[in-house]
Coordinates of C-alpha atoms and ligand atoms in Angstrom, one line a residue:
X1 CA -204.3 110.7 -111.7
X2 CA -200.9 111.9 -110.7
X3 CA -200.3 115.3 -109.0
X4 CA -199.4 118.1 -111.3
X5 CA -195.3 117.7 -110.1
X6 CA -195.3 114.2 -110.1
X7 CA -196.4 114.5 -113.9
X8 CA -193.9 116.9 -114.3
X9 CA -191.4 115.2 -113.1
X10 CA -192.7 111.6 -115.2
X11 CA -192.6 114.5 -118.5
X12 CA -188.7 115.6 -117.5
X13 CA -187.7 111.5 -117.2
X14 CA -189.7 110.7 -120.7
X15 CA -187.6 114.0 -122.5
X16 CA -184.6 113.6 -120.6
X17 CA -184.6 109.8 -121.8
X18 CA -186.1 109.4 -124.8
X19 CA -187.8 106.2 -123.5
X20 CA -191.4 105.4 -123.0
X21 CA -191.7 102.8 -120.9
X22 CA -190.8 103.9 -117.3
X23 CA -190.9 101.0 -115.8
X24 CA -187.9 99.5 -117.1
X25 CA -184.7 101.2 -116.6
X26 CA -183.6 102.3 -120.3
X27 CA -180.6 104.4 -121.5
X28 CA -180.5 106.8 -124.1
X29 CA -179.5 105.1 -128.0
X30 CA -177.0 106.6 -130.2
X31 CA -176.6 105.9 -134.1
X32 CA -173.1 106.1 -134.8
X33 CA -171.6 106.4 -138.6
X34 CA -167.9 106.5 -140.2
X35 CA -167.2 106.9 -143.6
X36 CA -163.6 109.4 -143.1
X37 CA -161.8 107.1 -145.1
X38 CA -161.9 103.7 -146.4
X39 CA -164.5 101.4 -144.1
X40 CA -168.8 102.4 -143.8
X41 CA -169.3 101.3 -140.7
X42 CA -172.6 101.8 -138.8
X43 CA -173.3 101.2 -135.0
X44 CA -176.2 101.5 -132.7
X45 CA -175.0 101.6 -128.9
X46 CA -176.9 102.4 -125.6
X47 CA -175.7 104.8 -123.0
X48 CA -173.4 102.0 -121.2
X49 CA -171.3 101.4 -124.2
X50 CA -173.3 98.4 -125.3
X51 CA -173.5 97.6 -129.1
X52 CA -176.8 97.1 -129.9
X53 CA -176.0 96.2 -133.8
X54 CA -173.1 97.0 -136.2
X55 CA -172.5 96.9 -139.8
X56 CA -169.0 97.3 -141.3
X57 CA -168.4 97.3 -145.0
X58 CA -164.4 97.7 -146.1
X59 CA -163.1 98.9 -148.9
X60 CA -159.8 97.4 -148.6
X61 CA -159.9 94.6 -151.4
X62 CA -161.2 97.1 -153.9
X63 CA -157.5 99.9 -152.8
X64 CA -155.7 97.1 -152.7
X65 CA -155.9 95.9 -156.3
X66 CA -155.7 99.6 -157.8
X67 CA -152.6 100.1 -155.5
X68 CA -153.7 102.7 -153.1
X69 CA -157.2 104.7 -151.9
X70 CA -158.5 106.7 -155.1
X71 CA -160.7 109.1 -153.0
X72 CA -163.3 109.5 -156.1
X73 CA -163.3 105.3 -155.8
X74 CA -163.4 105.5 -152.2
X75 CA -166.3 108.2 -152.4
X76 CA -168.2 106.2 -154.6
X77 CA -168.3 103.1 -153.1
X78 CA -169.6 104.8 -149.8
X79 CA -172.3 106.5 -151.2
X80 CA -173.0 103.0 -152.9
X81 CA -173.1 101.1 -149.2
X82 CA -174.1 103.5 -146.4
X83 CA -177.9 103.6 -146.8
X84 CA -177.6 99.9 -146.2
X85 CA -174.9 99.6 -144.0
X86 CA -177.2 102.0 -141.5
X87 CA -180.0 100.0 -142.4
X88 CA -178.2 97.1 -141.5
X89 CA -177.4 98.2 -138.1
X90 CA -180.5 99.6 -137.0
X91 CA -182.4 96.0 -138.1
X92 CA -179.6 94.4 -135.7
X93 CA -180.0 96.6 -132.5
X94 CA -183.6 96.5 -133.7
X95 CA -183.7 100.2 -132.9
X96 CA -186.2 102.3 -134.7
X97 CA -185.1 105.6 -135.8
X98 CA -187.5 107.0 -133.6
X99 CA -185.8 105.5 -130.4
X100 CA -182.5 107.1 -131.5
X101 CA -181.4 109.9 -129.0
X102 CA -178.9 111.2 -131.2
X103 CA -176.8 110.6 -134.6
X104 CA -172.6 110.8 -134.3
X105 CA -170.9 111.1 -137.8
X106 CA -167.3 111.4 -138.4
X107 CA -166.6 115.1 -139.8
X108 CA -163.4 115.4 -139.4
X109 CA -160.4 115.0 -140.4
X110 CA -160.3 112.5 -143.3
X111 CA -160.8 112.1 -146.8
X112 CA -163.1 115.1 -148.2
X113 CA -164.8 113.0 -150.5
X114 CA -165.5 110.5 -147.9
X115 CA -166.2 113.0 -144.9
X116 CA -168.8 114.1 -147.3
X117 CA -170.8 111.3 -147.9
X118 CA -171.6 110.5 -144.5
X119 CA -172.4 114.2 -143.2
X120 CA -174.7 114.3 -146.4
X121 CA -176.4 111.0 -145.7
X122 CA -176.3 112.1 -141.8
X123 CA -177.9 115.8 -142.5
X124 CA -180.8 114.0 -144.6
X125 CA -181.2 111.2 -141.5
X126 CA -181.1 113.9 -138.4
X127 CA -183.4 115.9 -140.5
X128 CA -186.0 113.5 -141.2
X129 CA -186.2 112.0 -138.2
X130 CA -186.3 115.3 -136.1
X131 CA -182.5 114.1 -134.2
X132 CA -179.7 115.7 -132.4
X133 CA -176.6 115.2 -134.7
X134 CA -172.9 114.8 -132.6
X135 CA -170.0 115.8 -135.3
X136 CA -167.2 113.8 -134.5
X137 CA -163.2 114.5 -134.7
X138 CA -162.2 110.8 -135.9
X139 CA -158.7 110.7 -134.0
X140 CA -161.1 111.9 -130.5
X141 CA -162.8 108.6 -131.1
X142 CA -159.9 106.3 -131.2
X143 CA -158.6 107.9 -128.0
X144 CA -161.8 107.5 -126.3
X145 CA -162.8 103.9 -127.7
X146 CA -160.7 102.0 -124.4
X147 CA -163.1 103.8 -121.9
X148 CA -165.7 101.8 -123.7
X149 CA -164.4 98.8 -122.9
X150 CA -163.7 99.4 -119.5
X151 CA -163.2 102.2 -116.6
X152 CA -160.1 104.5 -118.0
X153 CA -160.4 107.8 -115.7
X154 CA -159.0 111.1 -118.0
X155 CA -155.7 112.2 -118.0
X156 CA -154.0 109.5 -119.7
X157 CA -151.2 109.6 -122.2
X158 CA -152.7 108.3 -125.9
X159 CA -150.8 107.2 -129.4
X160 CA -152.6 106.7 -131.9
X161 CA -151.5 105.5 -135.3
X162 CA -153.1 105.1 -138.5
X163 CA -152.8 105.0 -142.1
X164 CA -154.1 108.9 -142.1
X165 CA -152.3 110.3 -138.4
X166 CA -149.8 109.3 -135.7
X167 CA -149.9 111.7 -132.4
X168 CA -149.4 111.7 -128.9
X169 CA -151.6 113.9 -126.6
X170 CA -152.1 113.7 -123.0
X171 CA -156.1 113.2 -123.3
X172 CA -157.9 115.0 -120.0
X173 CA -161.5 115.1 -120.9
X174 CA -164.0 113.8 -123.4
X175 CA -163.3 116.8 -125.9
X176 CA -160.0 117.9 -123.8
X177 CA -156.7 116.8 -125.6
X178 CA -152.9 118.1 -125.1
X179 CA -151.2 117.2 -128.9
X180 CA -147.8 116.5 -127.5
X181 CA -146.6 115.1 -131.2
X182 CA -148.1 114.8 -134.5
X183 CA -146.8 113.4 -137.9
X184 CA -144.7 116.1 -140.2
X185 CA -145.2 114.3 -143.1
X186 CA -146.5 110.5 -143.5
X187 CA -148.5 108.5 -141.4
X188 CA -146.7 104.8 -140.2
X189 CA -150.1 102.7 -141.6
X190 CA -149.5 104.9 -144.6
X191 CA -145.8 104.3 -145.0
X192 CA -146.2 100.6 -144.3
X193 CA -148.6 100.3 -146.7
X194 CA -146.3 102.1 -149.6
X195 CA -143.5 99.9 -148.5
X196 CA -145.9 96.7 -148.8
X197 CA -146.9 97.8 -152.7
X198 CA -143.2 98.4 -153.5
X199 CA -142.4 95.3 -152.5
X200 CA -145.7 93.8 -154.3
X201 CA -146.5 91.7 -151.1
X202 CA -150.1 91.8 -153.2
X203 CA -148.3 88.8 -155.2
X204 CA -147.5 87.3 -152.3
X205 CA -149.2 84.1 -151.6
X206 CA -149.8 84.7 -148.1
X207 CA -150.5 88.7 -148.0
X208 CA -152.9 89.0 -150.8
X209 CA -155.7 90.1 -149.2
X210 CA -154.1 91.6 -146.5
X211 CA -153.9 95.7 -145.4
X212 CA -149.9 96.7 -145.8
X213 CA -149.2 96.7 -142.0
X214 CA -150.9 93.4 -141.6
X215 CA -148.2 92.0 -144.3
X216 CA -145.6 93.2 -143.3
X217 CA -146.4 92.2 -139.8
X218 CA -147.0 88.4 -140.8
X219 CA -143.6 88.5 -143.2
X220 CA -141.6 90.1 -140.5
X221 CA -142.5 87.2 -138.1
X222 CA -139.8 84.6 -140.2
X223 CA -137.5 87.8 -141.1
X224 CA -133.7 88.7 -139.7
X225 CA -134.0 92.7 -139.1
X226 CA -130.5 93.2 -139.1
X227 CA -129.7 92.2 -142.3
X228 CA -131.6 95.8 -143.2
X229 CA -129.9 98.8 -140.2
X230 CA -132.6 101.2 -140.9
X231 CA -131.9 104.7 -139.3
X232 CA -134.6 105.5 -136.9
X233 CA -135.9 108.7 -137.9
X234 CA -135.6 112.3 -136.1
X235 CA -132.6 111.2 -134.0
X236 CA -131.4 114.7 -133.5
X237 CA -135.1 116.0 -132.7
X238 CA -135.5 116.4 -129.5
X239 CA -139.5 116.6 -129.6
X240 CA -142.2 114.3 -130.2
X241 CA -143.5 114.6 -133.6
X242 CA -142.5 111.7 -136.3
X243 CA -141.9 111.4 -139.4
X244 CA -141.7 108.1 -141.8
X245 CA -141.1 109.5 -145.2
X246 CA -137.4 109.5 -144.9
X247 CA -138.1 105.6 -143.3
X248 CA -139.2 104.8 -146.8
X249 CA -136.9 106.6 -148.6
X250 CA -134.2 104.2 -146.8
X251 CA -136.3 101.3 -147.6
X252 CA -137.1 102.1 -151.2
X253 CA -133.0 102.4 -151.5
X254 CA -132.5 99.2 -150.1
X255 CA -135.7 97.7 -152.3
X256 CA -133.7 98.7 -155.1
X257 CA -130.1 97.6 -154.3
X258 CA -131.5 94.3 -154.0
X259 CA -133.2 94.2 -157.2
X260 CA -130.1 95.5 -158.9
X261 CA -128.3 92.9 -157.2
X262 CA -131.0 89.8 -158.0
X263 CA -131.2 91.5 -161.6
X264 CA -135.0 91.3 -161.2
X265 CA -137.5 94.1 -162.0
X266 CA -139.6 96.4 -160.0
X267 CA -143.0 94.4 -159.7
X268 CA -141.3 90.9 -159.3
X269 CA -140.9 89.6 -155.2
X270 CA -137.8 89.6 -153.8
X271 CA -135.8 86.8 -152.2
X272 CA -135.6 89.0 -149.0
X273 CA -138.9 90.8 -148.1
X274 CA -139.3 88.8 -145.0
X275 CA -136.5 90.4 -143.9
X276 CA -136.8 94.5 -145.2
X277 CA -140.1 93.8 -143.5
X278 CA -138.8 92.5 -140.0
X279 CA -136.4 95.6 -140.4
X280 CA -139.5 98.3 -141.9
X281 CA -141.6 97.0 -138.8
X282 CA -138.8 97.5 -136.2
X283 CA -137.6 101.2 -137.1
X284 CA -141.2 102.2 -137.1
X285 CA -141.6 101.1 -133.5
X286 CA -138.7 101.6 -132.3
X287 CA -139.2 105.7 -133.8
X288 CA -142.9 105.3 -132.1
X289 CA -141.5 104.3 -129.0
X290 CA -138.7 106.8 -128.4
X291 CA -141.0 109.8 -129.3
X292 CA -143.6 108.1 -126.8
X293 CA -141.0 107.5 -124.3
X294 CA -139.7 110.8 -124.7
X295 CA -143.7 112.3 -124.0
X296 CA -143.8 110.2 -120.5
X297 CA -140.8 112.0 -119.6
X298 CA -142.2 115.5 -120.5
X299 CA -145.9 114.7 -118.9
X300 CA -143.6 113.2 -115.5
X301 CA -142.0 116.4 -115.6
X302 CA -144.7 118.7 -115.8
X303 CA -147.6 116.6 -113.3
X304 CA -149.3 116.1 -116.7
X305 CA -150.6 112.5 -115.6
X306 CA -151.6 111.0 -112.2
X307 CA -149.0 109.9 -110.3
X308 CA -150.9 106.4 -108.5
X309 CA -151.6 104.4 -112.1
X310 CA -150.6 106.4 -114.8
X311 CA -152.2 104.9 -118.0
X312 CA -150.6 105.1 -121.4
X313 CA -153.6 104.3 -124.1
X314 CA -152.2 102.5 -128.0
X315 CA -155.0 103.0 -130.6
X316 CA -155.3 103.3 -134.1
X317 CA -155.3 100.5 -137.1
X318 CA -151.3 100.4 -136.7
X319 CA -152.1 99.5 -133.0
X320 CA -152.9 96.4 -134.0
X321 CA -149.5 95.4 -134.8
X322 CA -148.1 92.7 -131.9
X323 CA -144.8 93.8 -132.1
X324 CA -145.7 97.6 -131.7
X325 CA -147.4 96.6 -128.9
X326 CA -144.6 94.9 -127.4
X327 CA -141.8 97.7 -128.0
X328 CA -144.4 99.8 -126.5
X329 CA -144.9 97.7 -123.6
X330 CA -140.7 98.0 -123.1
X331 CA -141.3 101.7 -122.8
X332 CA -144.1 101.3 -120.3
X333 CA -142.5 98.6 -118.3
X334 CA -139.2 101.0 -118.3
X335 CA -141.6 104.5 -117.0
X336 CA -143.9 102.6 -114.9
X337 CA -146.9 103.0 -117.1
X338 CA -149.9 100.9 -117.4
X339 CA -150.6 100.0 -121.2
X340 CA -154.3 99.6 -122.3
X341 CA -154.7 98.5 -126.2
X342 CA -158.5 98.2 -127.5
X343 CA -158.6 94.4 -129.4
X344 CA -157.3 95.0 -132.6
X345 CA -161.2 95.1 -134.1
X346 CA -161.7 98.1 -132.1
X347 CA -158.3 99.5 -133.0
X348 CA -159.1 100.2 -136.9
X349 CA -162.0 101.9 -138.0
X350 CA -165.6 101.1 -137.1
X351 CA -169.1 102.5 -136.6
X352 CA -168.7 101.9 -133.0
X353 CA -165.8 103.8 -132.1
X354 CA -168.4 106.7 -133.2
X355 CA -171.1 105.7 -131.6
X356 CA -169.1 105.4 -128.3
X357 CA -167.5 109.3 -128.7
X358 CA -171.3 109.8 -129.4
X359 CA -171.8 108.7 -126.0
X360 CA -169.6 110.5 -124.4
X361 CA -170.4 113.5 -125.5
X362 CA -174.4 112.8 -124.9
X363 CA -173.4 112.1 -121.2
X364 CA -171.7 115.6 -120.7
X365 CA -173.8 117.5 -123.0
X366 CA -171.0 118.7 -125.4
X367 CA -171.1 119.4 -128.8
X368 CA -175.0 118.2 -129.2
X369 CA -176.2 120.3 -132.4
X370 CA -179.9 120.4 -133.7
X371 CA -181.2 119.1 -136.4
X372 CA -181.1 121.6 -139.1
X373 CA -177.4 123.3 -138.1
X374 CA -174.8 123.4 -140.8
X375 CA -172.3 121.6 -140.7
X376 CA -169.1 121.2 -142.6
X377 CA -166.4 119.0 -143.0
X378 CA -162.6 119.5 -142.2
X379 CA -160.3 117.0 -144.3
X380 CA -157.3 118.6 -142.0
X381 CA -157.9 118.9 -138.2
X382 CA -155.3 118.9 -135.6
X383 CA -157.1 117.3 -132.0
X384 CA -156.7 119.4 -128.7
X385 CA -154.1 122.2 -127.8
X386 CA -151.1 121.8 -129.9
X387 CA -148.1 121.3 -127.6
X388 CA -145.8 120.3 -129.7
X389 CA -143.4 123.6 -129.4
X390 CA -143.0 123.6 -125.6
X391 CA -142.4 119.9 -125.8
X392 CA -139.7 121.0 -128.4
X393 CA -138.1 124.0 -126.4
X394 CA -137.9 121.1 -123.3
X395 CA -135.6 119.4 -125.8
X396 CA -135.2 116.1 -123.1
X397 CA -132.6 113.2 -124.4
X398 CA -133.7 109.6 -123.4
X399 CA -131.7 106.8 -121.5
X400 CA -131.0 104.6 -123.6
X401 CA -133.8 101.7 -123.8
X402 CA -132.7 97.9 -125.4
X403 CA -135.8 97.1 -127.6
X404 CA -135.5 93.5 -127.9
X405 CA -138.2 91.3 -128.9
X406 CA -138.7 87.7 -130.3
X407 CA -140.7 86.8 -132.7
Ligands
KG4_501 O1 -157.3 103.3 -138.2 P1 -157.4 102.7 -139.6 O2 -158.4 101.5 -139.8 O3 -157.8 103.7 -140.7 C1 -157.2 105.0 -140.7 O4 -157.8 105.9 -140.0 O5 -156.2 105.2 -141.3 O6 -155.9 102.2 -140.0 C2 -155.6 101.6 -141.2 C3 -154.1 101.4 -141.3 C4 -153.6 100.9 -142.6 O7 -152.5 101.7 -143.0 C5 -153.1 99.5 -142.3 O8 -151.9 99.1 -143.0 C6 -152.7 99.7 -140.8 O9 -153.7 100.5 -140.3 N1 -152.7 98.4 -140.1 C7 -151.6 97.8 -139.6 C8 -152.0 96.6 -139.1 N2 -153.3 96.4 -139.3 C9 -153.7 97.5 -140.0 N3 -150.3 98.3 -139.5 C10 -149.4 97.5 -138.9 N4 -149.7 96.3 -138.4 C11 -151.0 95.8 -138.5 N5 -151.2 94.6 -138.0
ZN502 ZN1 -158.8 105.6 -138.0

């Protein structure tokens, strides 16, 4: 019916595609799954960054009550929820696994435990179903999830803070990253989180159900900060790297002074945690703004980001903080930077932030794998060209910047 190079041409479209109608205009599908920590999240998205079906199970309430992540708890309760929180994803985008172009699983870095039970339940699905499998770096994801959302051309500046990382990089392509800063020790979700069960927000009739950050955040809204001077870490550090453990040294100090003074024990809510949380929630933005401000300096001085709309990008589940965003927005004001923030939903951890990369990397052909490859996970992986020493050896100090924001 068709002339031999027609037919070839129809062939190319149907592999190239994955689609087998050719009349309607249809985009490749990508199954995305995270399980690198404490959420199973599933997603199903086409090739424009639509979600087609999503299915999120968190862990939270579970950490929360036995005072932290327990990685053989956590591992447990993702092997108990994934086949159905895949299931549950596909039967929304009411995508067959057939129609799938391609699987993207978080591999790295993250809980090993966790990491694990996704790659395994991945490895059997690619297998099975004859499928491409995308491994993903989780902290690539997070950088990349704004460009789902709308046009964010590459290079831009990115911070992204979690409870597991807090980096800057200057991000420059889909799997192209320049790690300006990392974390030396502690991550701020991580710290916050500490500070929050030290304080036993958990009791608190308002925070019970809440992640760490997201108490201290709502506490800090009636609290006076200055009744708690917290240092600001790395002062003398002329780099962008943080660190927060020595932030909740101060605090736990200061926890205890207080109790001392109230003559109440360790377990019992204090009088003032509305305000060591206005003043916990401060220091760690004020410490994530000056290393960020100090990066736009460094990228300025080295062409490292356009110079008509440079773009500084805020993800991460700590980046759903308002008042992060805010002190962050001083710094950008101050630089001239645009700042771009995913919705907070898109800010923690999902199946779709996976999905997306998935995308990405299914659109420029990088880091597609076939079915039966090994692959392992990485619990510790640093993203993109580490940095962090010439940034260090550039050793800029900062003007001065008033951080001043009303709650
Ligand atoms: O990105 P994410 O969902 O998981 C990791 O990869 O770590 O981030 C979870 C972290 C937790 O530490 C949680 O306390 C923090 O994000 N978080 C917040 C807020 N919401 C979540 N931290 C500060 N303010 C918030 N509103
Ligand atoms: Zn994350």
């Amino acid at each position: 019916m068709f002339p031999t190079k027609v037919k070839r041409l129809l062939q190319l479209r149907h592999t190239l595609w994955g689609c087998a109608s050719l009349k309607a205009p249809c985009s490749r599908l990508v199954l995305g799954i995270e399980t690198s920590c404490d959420d199973t999240g599933a997603a199903v998205m086409d090739e424009s960054g639509k979600i087609l079906g999503e299915s999120l199970h968190s862990q939270k309430e579970v950490h929360l009550r036995t005072g932290g992540i327990i990685p053989k708890v956590a591992q447990q309760l993702h092997r108990e929820n994934i086949e159905r929180v895949v299931q549950e994803a596909l039967e929304r985008s009411h995508v067959a696994p057939s129609r799938l172009s391609a699987v993207a699983t978080t591999v790295k870095p993250g809980l090993g435990l966790s990491l694990g039970i996704g790659l395994d339940f991945s490895r059997r699905f690619v297998r099975q179903h004859n499928k491409p499998f995308i491994p993903i770096h989780h902290m690539e994801a997070h950088a990349l999830t704004v460009r789902m959302l709308q046009p964010v051309p590459f290079p831009f500046l990115v911070l992204l803070v979690s409870g597991g990382h807090s980096l800057l990089a200057v991000a420059r392509g889909v799997d192209d990253f320049l790690l300006l800063g990392h974390s030396l020790d502690e991550a701020p979700g991580d710290t916050m989180d500490k500070v929050a069960r030290r304080l036993s927000l958990i009791k608190h009739p308002q925070c019970s159900t809440l992640s760490g950050g997201q108490a201290l955040e709502l506490l800090a809204k009636d609290g006076d900060r200055s009744r708690f001077p917290f240092r600001t870490p790395m002062g003398q550090t002329y780099d962008c790297c943080f660190s927060f453990a020595g932030l909740r040294n101060q605090v736990n100090m200061a926890i205890m002074k207080k109790e001392a003074e109230e003559g109440i024990e360790q377990g019992t809510l204090l009088s003032c945690v509305k305000d060591i949380a206005a003043a916990t929630q401060h220091t760690v933005a004020s410490h994530l703004a000056k290393r960020t401000h100090r990066a736009i300096v460094f990228c300025k001085e080295n062409g490292m980001l356009p110079s008509s709309n440079p773009t500084l990008v805020l993800s991460g589940g700590v980046a759903s903080n308002e008042y992060i965003r805010k002190t962050l927005s001083i710094i950008t004001e101050t630089t001239g930077l645009h700042l771009l923030c995913p919705p907070a939903k898109f800010c923690t951890d999902n199946g779709v932030m996976i999905a997306w990369n998935g995308v990405e990397r299914l659109r420029e052909g990088k880091g597609i794998l076939p079915p039966n490859v090994d692959v392992c996970y990485e619990p510790k992986a640093l993203l993109g060209v580490d940095m962090s020493a010439e940034v260090r050896a550039a050793a800029i100090r900062l003007p001065s910047v008033r951080i001043k924001i009303h709650n």
